[in-house]
CSV table of C-alpha atoms in Angstrom, one decimal:
chain,number,residue,atom,x,y,z
J,289,TRP,CA,54.9,235.6,149.7
J,290,GLY,CA,55.2,232.6,147.4
J,291,LEU,CA,54.3,234.0,143.9
J,292,PRO,CA,56.6,237.1,144.2
J,293,TYR,CA,59.4,235.0,145.5
J,294,PHE,CA,59.2,232.5,142.6
J,295,LEU,CA,58.9,235.4,140.1
J,296,GLY,CA,62.1,236.8,141.4
J,297,ARG,CA,63.8,233.4,141.5
J,298,LEU,CA,62.8,232.5,137.9
J,299,TYR,CA,63.3,235.8,136.1
J,300,LEU,CA,65.7,237.9,138.1
J,301,ASN,CA,68.2,235.3,139.2
J,302,ASN,CA,71.3,237.0,137.7
J,303,LEU,CA,73.2,240.3,138.2
J,304,ASP,CA,71.6,241.9,135.2
J,305,GLY,CA,68.1,241.0,136.4
J,306,LEU,CA,68.7,242.4,139.9
J,307,ARG,CA,70.1,245.5,138.3
J,308,GLN,CA,66.8,246.0,136.4
J,309,LEU,CA,64.9,245.4,139.7
J,310,ALA,CA,67.0,247.9,141.6
J,311,ILE,CA,66.4,250.6,138.9
J,312,GLY,CA,62.7,249.8,138.9
J,313,ILE,CA,62.5,250.3,142.6
J,314,PHE,CA,64.4,253.6,142.3
J,315,ALA,CA,61.9,254.7,139.6
J,316,GLY,CA,59.0,253.7,141.8
J,317,GLY,CA,60.4,255.9,144.6
J,318,LEU,CA,60.7,258.8,142.2
J,319,ALA,CA,57.1,258.2,141.1
J,320,TYR,CA,55.9,258.4,144.7
J,321,ILE,CA,57.5,261.8,145.4
J,322,PRO,CA,54.6,264.0,144.4
J,323,PHE,CA,52.1,261.8,146.3
J,324,THR,CA,54.1,262.0,149.5
J,325,MET,CA,54.5,265.7,149.1
J,326,ILE,CA,50.8,266.3,148.7
J,327,GLU,CA,49.9,264.1,151.7
J,328,GLY,CA,52.7,265.6,153.8
J,329,VAL,CA,50.8,268.9,153.6
J,330,LYS,CA,47.2,267.8,153.3
J,331,GLY,CA,47.2,264.6,155.2
J,332,PRO,CA,46.3,261.0,154.1
J,333,ILE,CA,43.6,262.0,151.5
J,334,LEU,CA,44.6,260.4,148.2
J,335,HIS,CA,43.1,257.0,148.8
J,336,LEU,CA,39.7,258.6,149.5
J,337,MET,CA,40.0,260.9,146.5
J,338,VAL,CA,40.9,258.1,144.1
J,339,TYR,CA,39.0,255.1,145.4
J,340,GLY,CA,36.3,256.8,147.4
J,341,VAL,CA,37.2,254.7,150.5
J,342,ASN,CA,39.1,256.0,153.5
J,343,ALA,CA,41.7,253.2,154.0
J,344,PHE,CA,43.4,255.0,156.9
J,345,GLU,CA,41.0,256.1,159.7
J,346,ASP,CA,43.4,256.9,162.6
J,347,TRP,CA,44.7,260.3,161.6
J,348,GLY,CA,46.3,260.6,165.0
J,349,GLN,CA,49.0,258.2,163.9
J,350,ALA,CA,49.6,260.2,160.7
J,351,ARG,CA,50.4,263.5,162.6
J,352,ARG,CA,54.1,263.7,163.1
J,353,MET,CA,56.8,266.4,163.5
J,354,GLY,CA,54.5,269.4,162.7
J,355,GLY,CA,53.1,267.8,159.5
J,356,TRP,CA,51.5,264.6,158.2
J,357,ARG,CA,53.0,261.2,157.6
J,358,PRO,CA,52.0,260.2,154.1
J,359,VAL,CA,50.1,257.0,153.5
J,360,VAL,CA,49.3,257.4,149.8
J,361,PHE,CA,47.9,254.0,148.6
J,362,MET,CA,49.5,251.8,151.2
J,363,GLN,CA,48.2,250.5,154.5
J,364,HIS,CA,50.2,252.7,156.8
J,365,GLY,CA,52.7,255.6,156.8
J,366,LEU,CA,55.4,253.2,158.2
J,367,MET,CA,55.0,251.2,155.0
J,368,VAL,CA,55.5,254.3,152.9
J,369,GLY,CA,58.5,255.3,154.9
J,370,LEU,CA,60.1,251.8,154.4
J,371,TRP,CA,59.4,251.9,150.7
J,372,MET,CA,60.9,255.4,150.3
J,373,MET,CA,63.9,254.4,152.4
J,374,THR,CA,64.5,251.4,150.1
J,375,ALA,CA,64.3,253.6,147.0
J,376,ALA,CA,66.6,256.3,148.5
J,377,LEU,CA,69.1,253.7,149.6
J,378,ILE,CA,69.2,252.1,146.2
J,379,GLY,CA,69.6,255.4,144.4
J,380,THR,CA,72.4,256.5,146.8
J,381,TRP,CA,74.4,253.3,146.2
J,382,LEU,CA,73.9,253.3,142.4
J,383,TRP,CA,75.1,256.9,142.3
J,384,GLN,CA,78.0,256.4,144.6
J,385,THR,CA,79.3,253.3,142.7
J,386,GLY,CA,78.8,254.9,139.3
J,387,THR,CA,76.4,252.1,138.3
J,388,LEU,CA,73.8,254.5,137.0
J,389,LYS,CA,75.0,257.9,135.8
J,390,LYS,CA,71.8,259.0,134.1
J,391,PHE,CA,68.1,258.1,134.4
J,392,GLN,CA,65.6,259.0,131.7
J,393,GLY,CA,68.2,261.5,130.3
J,394,ARG,CA,68.7,263.3,133.6
J,395,LYS,CA,71.8,263.1,135.9
J,396,ILE,CA,71.2,260.8,138.8
J,397,LYS,CA,72.8,262.9,141.5
J,398,PRO,CA,70.0,265.6,141.7
J,399,LEU,CA,67.3,262.8,141.4
J,400,VAL,CA,68.9,261.0,144.4
J,401,ILE,CA,69.0,264.2,146.5
J,402,VAL,CA,65.4,265.0,145.8
J,403,LEU,CA,64.4,261.4,146.6
J,404,ILE,CA,66.3,261.5,149.9
J,405,ILE,CA,64.6,264.8,150.9
J,406,ALA,CA,61.2,263.3,150.0
J,407,PHE,CA,62.1,260.3,152.1
J,408,PHE,CA,62.9,262.4,155.2
J,409,LEU,CA,59.6,264.2,154.7
J,410,CYS,CA,57.8,260.9,155.2
J,411,ARG,CA,58.4,261.5,159.0
J,412,SER,CA,59.2,257.9,159.8
J,413,THR,CA,61.9,257.8,162.5
J,414,GLY,CA,62.2,254.0,162.3
J,415,ALA,CA,63.0,254.3,158.6
J,416,TYR,CA,65.6,257.0,159.3
J,417,SER,CA,67.4,254.5,161.6
J,418,LEU,CA,67.2,251.7,159.0
J,419,PHE,CA,68.6,254.1,156.4
J,420,GLY,CA,71.5,255.1,158.6
J,421,MET,CA,72.3,251.4,159.4
J,422,ALA,CA,72.2,250.5,155.7
J,423,LEU,CA,74.6,253.3,154.8
J,424,LEU,CA,76.9,252.1,157.5
J,425,VAL,CA,76.9,248.6,156.1
J,426,LEU,CA,77.4,249.7,152.5
J,427,PHE,CA,80.2,252.2,153.2
J,428,SER,CA,82.0,249.7,155.5
J,429,ALA,CA,82.1,247.4,152.5
J,430,LYS,CA,83.3,250.2,150.3
J,431,TRP,CA,86.0,251.6,152.6
J,432,PHE,CA,87.0,248.6,154.6
J,433,SER,CA,86.0,245.6,152.4
J,434,THR,CA,84.1,244.0,155.2
J,435,SER,CA,80.5,242.8,155.6
J,436,LEU,CA,80.8,242.4,159.4
J,437,PRO,CA,78.2,245.1,160.2
J,438,LEU,CA,75.6,243.3,158.0
J,439,LEU,CA,76.4,240.0,159.6
J,440,PHE,CA,76.1,241.5,163.1
J,441,ILE,CA,72.6,242.9,162.2
J,442,MET,CA,71.5,239.5,160.9
J,443,GLY,CA,73.0,237.8,164.0
J,444,TYR,CA,71.0,240.2,166.2
J,445,ILE,CA,67.8,239.4,164.4
J,446,VAL,CA,68.3,235.7,164.8
J,447,PHE,CA,69.2,236.0,168.5
J,448,TYR,CA,66.2,238.2,169.2
J,449,LEU,CA,63.8,235.8,167.5
J,450,TYR,CA,65.3,232.9,169.5
J,451,ILE,CA,65.0,234.5,172.9
J,452,ALA,CA,61.6,236.0,172.1
J,453,ALA,CA,60.1,232.8,170.7
J,454,SER,CA,61.5,230.7,173.6
J,455,GLY,CA,60.0,233.2,176.2
J,456,GLN,CA,63.4,234.4,177.5
J,457,PHE,CA,63.0,238.0,176.6
J,458,SER,CA,61.7,240.5,179.1
J,459,SER,CA,61.1,244.2,178.2
J,460,LYS,CA,61.9,245.3,181.8
J,461,ASP,CA,65.6,244.6,181.1
J,462,VAL,CA,65.8,247.1,178.2
J,463,MET,CA,63.2,249.7,178.8
J,464,GLY,CA,65.4,252.0,180.8
J,465,PHE,CA,68.0,252.1,178.0
J,466,ILE,CA,65.3,252.7,175.4
J,467,THR,CA,63.7,255.5,177.3
J,468,SER,CA,67.0,257.3,177.7
J,469,LEU,CA,67.7,256.9,174.0
J,470,PHE,CA,64.4,257.6,172.3
J,471,GLY,CA,62.3,259.5,174.9
J,472,GLU,CA,59.3,258.7,177.0
J,473,GLU,CA,56.7,258.8,174.2
J,474,ARG,CA,58.5,256.4,171.8
J,475,ALA,CA,59.5,254.2,174.7
J,476,SER,CA,55.9,253.8,175.9
J,477,SER,CA,54.8,252.8,172.4
J,478,LEU,CA,57.6,250.2,172.2
J,479,LYS,CA,56.8,248.9,175.7
J,480,PHE,CA,53.1,248.4,174.7
J,481,ARG,CA,54.4,246.3,171.7
J,482,PHE,CA,56.7,244.2,173.9
J,483,ASP,CA,53.9,243.6,176.5
J,484,MET,CA,51.5,242.4,173.7
J,485,GLU,CA,54.2,240.2,172.3
J,486,GLU,CA,54.8,238.6,175.7
J,487,ILE,CA,51.2,237.5,176.1
J,488,LEU,CA,50.9,236.5,172.4
J,489,GLY,CA,54.1,234.5,172.8
J,490,ASP,CA,52.7,232.7,175.8
J,491,LYS,CA,49.7,231.7,173.7
J,492,ALA,CA,51.8,230.7,170.7
J,493,ARG,CA,54.0,228.4,172.8
J,494,LEU,CA,51.0,226.3,173.6
J,495,ARG,CA,51.3,225.1,170.0
J,496,PHE,CA,55.0,225.7,169.6
J,497,LEU,CA,55.9,223.7,166.4
J,498,PHE,CA,53.1,224.5,163.9
J,499,GLY,CA,51.0,227.2,165.5
J,500,TRP,CA,47.3,227.8,165.6
J,501,GLY,CA,46.7,228.3,161.9
J,502,ASP,CA,44.2,230.9,160.7
J,503,SER,CA,41.5,229.9,163.2
J,504,GLY,CA,42.2,232.9,165.4
J,505,GLY,CA,43.4,230.7,168.2
J,506,ASN,CA,46.7,232.7,168.4
J,507,ARG,CA,44.8,235.7,169.7
J,508,VAL,CA,44.2,236.4,173.4
J,509,TYR,CA,40.6,236.9,174.6
J,510,ASN,CA,39.1,238.1,177.9
J,511,ASP,CA,36.4,236.3,179.9
J,512,TYR,CA,33.7,237.8,177.6
J,513,GLY,CA,35.3,236.5,174.4
J,514,GLN,CA,36.6,239.9,173.3
J,515,ASP,CA,39.9,240.0,171.5
J,516,ILE,CA,42.3,242.1,173.7
J,517,SER,CA,45.5,241.4,171.8
J,518,VAL,CA,47.2,243.8,169.3
J,519,THR,CA,49.7,242.3,166.8
J,520,ASP,CA,52.3,244.8,165.5
J,521,SER,CA,55.2,242.7,164.4
J,522,LEU,CA,55.4,240.1,161.6
J,523,TRP,CA,57.4,237.6,163.7
J,524,ILE,CA,54.7,237.2,166.4
J,525,ILE,CA,52.0,236.9,163.8
J,526,THR,CA,54.0,234.2,162.0
J,527,PHE,CA,54.9,232.5,165.2
J,528,GLY,CA,51.3,232.4,166.4
J,529,THR,CA,49.8,231.1,163.2
J,530,ASN,CA,52.5,228.9,161.8
J,531,GLY,CA,54.6,228.1,164.9
J,532,ALA,CA,58.4,227.8,165.2
J,533,VAL,CA,58.5,225.9,161.9
J,534,GLY,CA,56.8,228.7,160.0
J,535,LEU,CA,58.8,231.4,161.8
J,536,ALA,CA,62.1,229.7,161.0
J,537,SER,CA,61.1,229.0,157.4
J,538,LEU,CA,60.0,232.6,156.6
J,539,PHE,CA,63.0,234.4,158.1
J,540,SER,CA,65.4,231.8,156.8
J,541,SER,CA,64.1,232.3,153.2
J,542,LEU,CA,64.7,236.1,153.6
J,543,LEU,CA,68.1,236.0,155.4
J,544,LEU,CA,69.9,232.9,154.1
J,545,PRO,CA,70.2,234.2,150.5
J,546,VAL,CA,71.9,237.4,151.8
J,547,ILE,CA,74.3,235.4,154.0
J,548,VAL,CA,75.4,233.2,151.1
J,549,PHE,CA,75.7,236.2,148.9
J,550,CYS,CA,78.1,238.1,151.1
J,551,LEU,CA,80.1,235.1,152.4
J,552,PHE,CA,80.4,232.7,149.6
J,553,ARG,CA,79.5,234.4,146.3
J,554,TYR,CA,80.2,238.2,146.3
J,555,PRO,CA,82.3,239.4,149.2
J,556,ALA,CA,82.2,242.9,150.4
J,557,ARG,CA,85.2,244.0,148.4
J,558,THR,CA,83.1,243.5,145.2
J,559,TRP,CA,80.1,245.5,146.3
J,560,SER,CA,81.4,248.7,144.7
J,561,ASN,CA,81.8,247.0,141.3
J,562,PRO,CA,79.0,248.4,139.0
J,563,LYS,CA,78.0,244.9,138.1
J,564,VAL,CA,77.5,243.7,141.7
J,565,ALA,CA,76.4,247.0,143.3
J,566,PRO,CA,72.7,246.6,142.5
J,567,ALA,CA,72.5,243.1,143.9
J,568,ALA,CA,74.5,244.2,147.0
J,569,VAL,CA,72.2,247.1,147.9
J,570,LEU,CA,69.1,244.9,147.3
J,571,GLY,CA,70.6,242.4,149.8
J,572,VAL,CA,71.2,245.2,152.4
J,573,ALA,CA,67.7,246.6,151.8
J,574,LEU,CA,66.2,243.2,152.3
J,575,THR,CA,68.1,242.8,155.6
J,576,MET,CA,66.8,246.2,156.8
J,577,TYR,CA,63.2,245.0,155.9
J,578,VAL,CA,63.7,241.8,158.0
J,579,PHE,CA,65.0,244.0,160.9
J,580,ASP,CA,61.9,246.1,160.6
J,581,CYS,CA,59.7,242.9,160.7
J,582,VAL,CA,60.9,242.3,164.3
J,583,LEU,CA,58.9,245.4,165.3
J,584,ASN,CA,56.3,245.9,162.5
J,585,ALA,CA,54.3,243.9,160.0
J,586,MET,CA,54.6,246.1,156.9
J,587,THR,CA,54.4,243.4,154.2
J,588,ASN,CA,55.4,244.4,150.8
J,589,PRO,CA,55.7,241.8,148.0
J,590,ILE,CA,58.7,243.6,146.5
J,591,PHE,CA,60.9,242.2,149.3
J,592,ALA,CA,59.8,238.7,148.4
J,593,VAL,CA,60.8,239.4,144.8
J,594,ILE,CA,64.2,240.5,146.0
J,595,ALA,CA,64.6,237.4,148.2
J,596,GLY,CA,63.7,235.2,145.2
J,597,GLY,CA,66.1,237.0,142.9
J,598,ILE,CA,69.1,236.8,145.3
J,599,SER,CA,68.2,233.1,146.0
J,600,GLY,CA,68.4,232.3,142.3
J,601,LEU,CA,71.7,234.2,142.0
J,602,VAL,CA,73.5,232.5,144.8
J,603,LEU,CA,72.6,229.0,143.6
J,604,LYS,CA,74.9,229.6,140.6
J,605,ALA,CA,78.6,230.1,140.4
J,606,PRO,CA,79.7,233.8,140.7
J,607,GLU,CA,79.5,235.6,137.5
J,608,SER,CA,82.7,237.1,136.0
J,609,LEU,CA,83.2,240.7,136.9
J,610,LYS,CA,85.8,241.4,134.2
J,611,VAL,CA,84.9,243.9,131.6
J,612,LYS,CA,85.2,242.4,128.2
J,613,LYS,CA,87.4,244.4,125.9
J,614,ALA,CA,85.9,245.2,122.6
J,615,THR,CA,88.0,243.6,119.8
J,616,ALA,CA,88.5,245.6,116.7
J,617,PRO,CA,87.1,244.1,113.5
J,618,PRO,CA,89.7,242.5,111.3
J,619,ARG,CA,91.0,244.8,108.6
J,620,ILE,CA,90.3,243.8,105.0
J,621,ARG,CA,93.5,243.7,103.0
J,622,SER,CA,93.4,243.5,99.3
J,623,LEU,CA,95.8,241.2,97.5
J,624,PRO,CA,98.4,243.0,95.4
J,625,HIS,CA,97.6,243.1,91.7
J,626,PRO,CA,100.3,242.1,89.2
J,627,LYS,CA,101.5,245.0,87.1
J,628,LEU,CA,100.3,244.9,83.6
J,629,GLY,CA,102.6,245.5,80.6
């Protein structure tokens, strides 16, 4: 987390730097398209073909919606879905705001459409939800000049972390609603995660402030010394190993820059400005990643880079958004020559 964060804070701490980062992520998403297409048909085979090691053994988790969920060179298909969601979101906003009209000599609109199609073929329903939420946030800013949806999402994240870390959350209160919304299969998977988080949370609260460290004490074992716990979400891993101090530090470093960005530096009415649009969509993408960390632990250093860049940006006064008019060069006027004779 630390090195990517400081790289972003040192070298991408202005609107131009964040623009380059946004374009780079968009290019990375385009580069991943052929790999996701291959694995969508053949299954997660590329890691084995290139490196000779099968990094993803549970093919049952990769089978989704009549095809395969691509894994490519990442740890899990959910991580690929989150990456492609971020790239598709950035491409959509750069196109809609006119920030980027061409990329590598090609019009951006067809590239964005292809990228969105490739993203939906990643078969990650969680990433679909994040994409829809992010578009709602961005177009609310564009049409209504408000960042309230984004602030509401961040408020939900903070509220959930508080009640879950303090032991006040019970999955029994919400499972009925989740089952009616997502179906029995998805609800049972989510219930298993909640049940694991409850027993892991009980263990973490034994060392509430600073956690168990990396000794493995945050895990839950049976009478025979076997580890019976499964950790799916980043928040419970951080809470167990680093305690409430580590949990607050990590999530504050990810969310606070975005809060300052939208409340005190660049309000929602400026997010459609081509100079601000890349930074705005990166802030929204970072918030979606933090939302995902409540359920999953798909760590990707690019989000730490984004957090560092936005942190460096908001520490400075807002940059001028006025377009400088090009001044015409002064005309050279020759002095009149006296008439001869």
